[in-house]
Amino acid sequence: EFRRVLFRSYPINLESGKPYHDDLGAHIFYKLGLVSKAEGETAAAFSWFERSAVCRNPVPWSDRNYYQGMALRCLGREKNAIAQFEGLISANTARFADGRWYNFFAGYQEEESVESQQSTAHFEIGLGRVGLGNLNEARERFRQAIQLNPCNIWAANFLAHASEDPGQSRRATV
């Protein structure tokens, strides 16, 4: 069971442990909160949403802020949720405005292309727009993200699910 793995103890002698930055924690805890809520486990859902909301982010503004915002919304902290979504939009819009795209992985012999970074920025702006309820703007950002980087599966997934018509196919189209 996935929940059991989250609380597993890590042996010191194996030099492994829980990561300082939990890259997917906000996402995972938010989803576990949704599952608990659907199962009628209100206290457990609250606990998962709370854990999502306080996860440490390795990057100041990233997709994790979307999940934290959604968790905050589920906790009834709408003002804080909106601040997460607006911050996500603002930070990524500023990246386009200043025109500086960094080679984050150059030291590891792996380079992230400018197009890939721009795709991520469009995707994250789209997430902020979803959080604020602007689905048309979100869909446009997800389309731009996919055009810049067809391998951006997260953008494709959100585009497929950001349909106004619930009967429409869930397959993403650019």
Coordinates of C-alpha atoms in Angstrom, one line a residue, residues 68-134:
Q68 CA -0.6 23.3 -2.5
G69 CA -3.1 25.8 -3.6
M70 CA -5.7 23.1 -4.3
A71 CA -5.0 21.6 -0.9
L72 CA -5.4 25.0 0.7
R73 CA -8.7 25.4 -1.1
C74 CA -9.9 22.1 0.3
L75 CA -8.9 23.3 3.8
G76 CA -11.1 26.4 3.3
R77 CA -8.1 28.8 3.0
E78 CA -9.2 30.4 -0.3
K79 CA -7.1 33.5 0.1
N80 CA -4.0 31.5 0.6
A81 CA -4.9 29.3 -2.4
I82 CA -5.4 32.3 -4.7
A83 CA -2.0 33.6 -3.6
Q84 CA -0.4 30.3 -4.7
F85 CA -2.1 30.4 -8.1
E86 CA -1.3 34.1 -8.7
G87 CA 2.3 33.7 -7.5
L88 CA 2.7 30.8 -10.0
I89 CA 1.4 32.9 -12.8
S90 CA 3.4 35.9 -11.8
A91 CA 6.7 34.1 -11.4
N92 CA 6.5 32.3 -14.8
T93 CA 5.2 35.4 -16.6
A94 CA 8.3 37.2 -15.3
R95 CA 10.5 34.5 -16.8
F96 CA 9.1 35.4 -20.3
A97 CA 9.4 39.2 -19.6
D98 CA 13.1 39.1 -18.6
G99 CA 14.0 36.6 -21.4
R100 CA 16.5 34.8 -19.3
W101 CA 16.4 31.0 -19.7
Y102 CA 18.9 29.1 -17.7
N103 CA 20.8 25.9 -18.3
F104 CA 19.9 24.2 -15.1
F105 CA 21.5 20.9 -15.8
A106 CA 24.6 21.9 -17.6
G107 CA 26.8 20.8 -14.6
Y108 CA 25.4 17.3 -15.0
Q109 CA 26.1 17.0 -18.7
E110 CA 22.4 17.2 -19.4
E111 CA 21.0 20.4 -20.8
E112 CA 17.4 21.5 -20.7
S113 CA 16.6 23.4 -23.9
V114 CA 15.1 26.9 -23.9
E115 CA 12.0 25.4 -25.5
S116 CA 11.6 22.9 -22.7
Q117 CA 12.0 25.6 -20.1
Q118 CA 9.5 27.8 -21.9
S119 CA 7.1 24.8 -22.2
T120 CA 7.3 24.3 -18.4
A121 CA 6.7 28.0 -17.8
H122 CA 3.5 27.9 -20.1
F123 CA 2.4 24.7 -18.3
E124 CA 2.8 26.3 -14.8
I125 CA 1.0 29.5 -15.9
G126 CA -1.8 27.2 -17.1
L127 CA -1.9 25.5 -13.7
G128 CA -2.3 28.9 -12.1
R129 CA -5.1 29.7 -14.5
V130 CA -6.9 26.4 -13.7
G131 CA -6.6 27.2 -10.0
L132 CA -8.2 30.6 -10.7
G133 CA -10.9 29.0 -12.8
N134 CA -9.8 30.5 -16.2

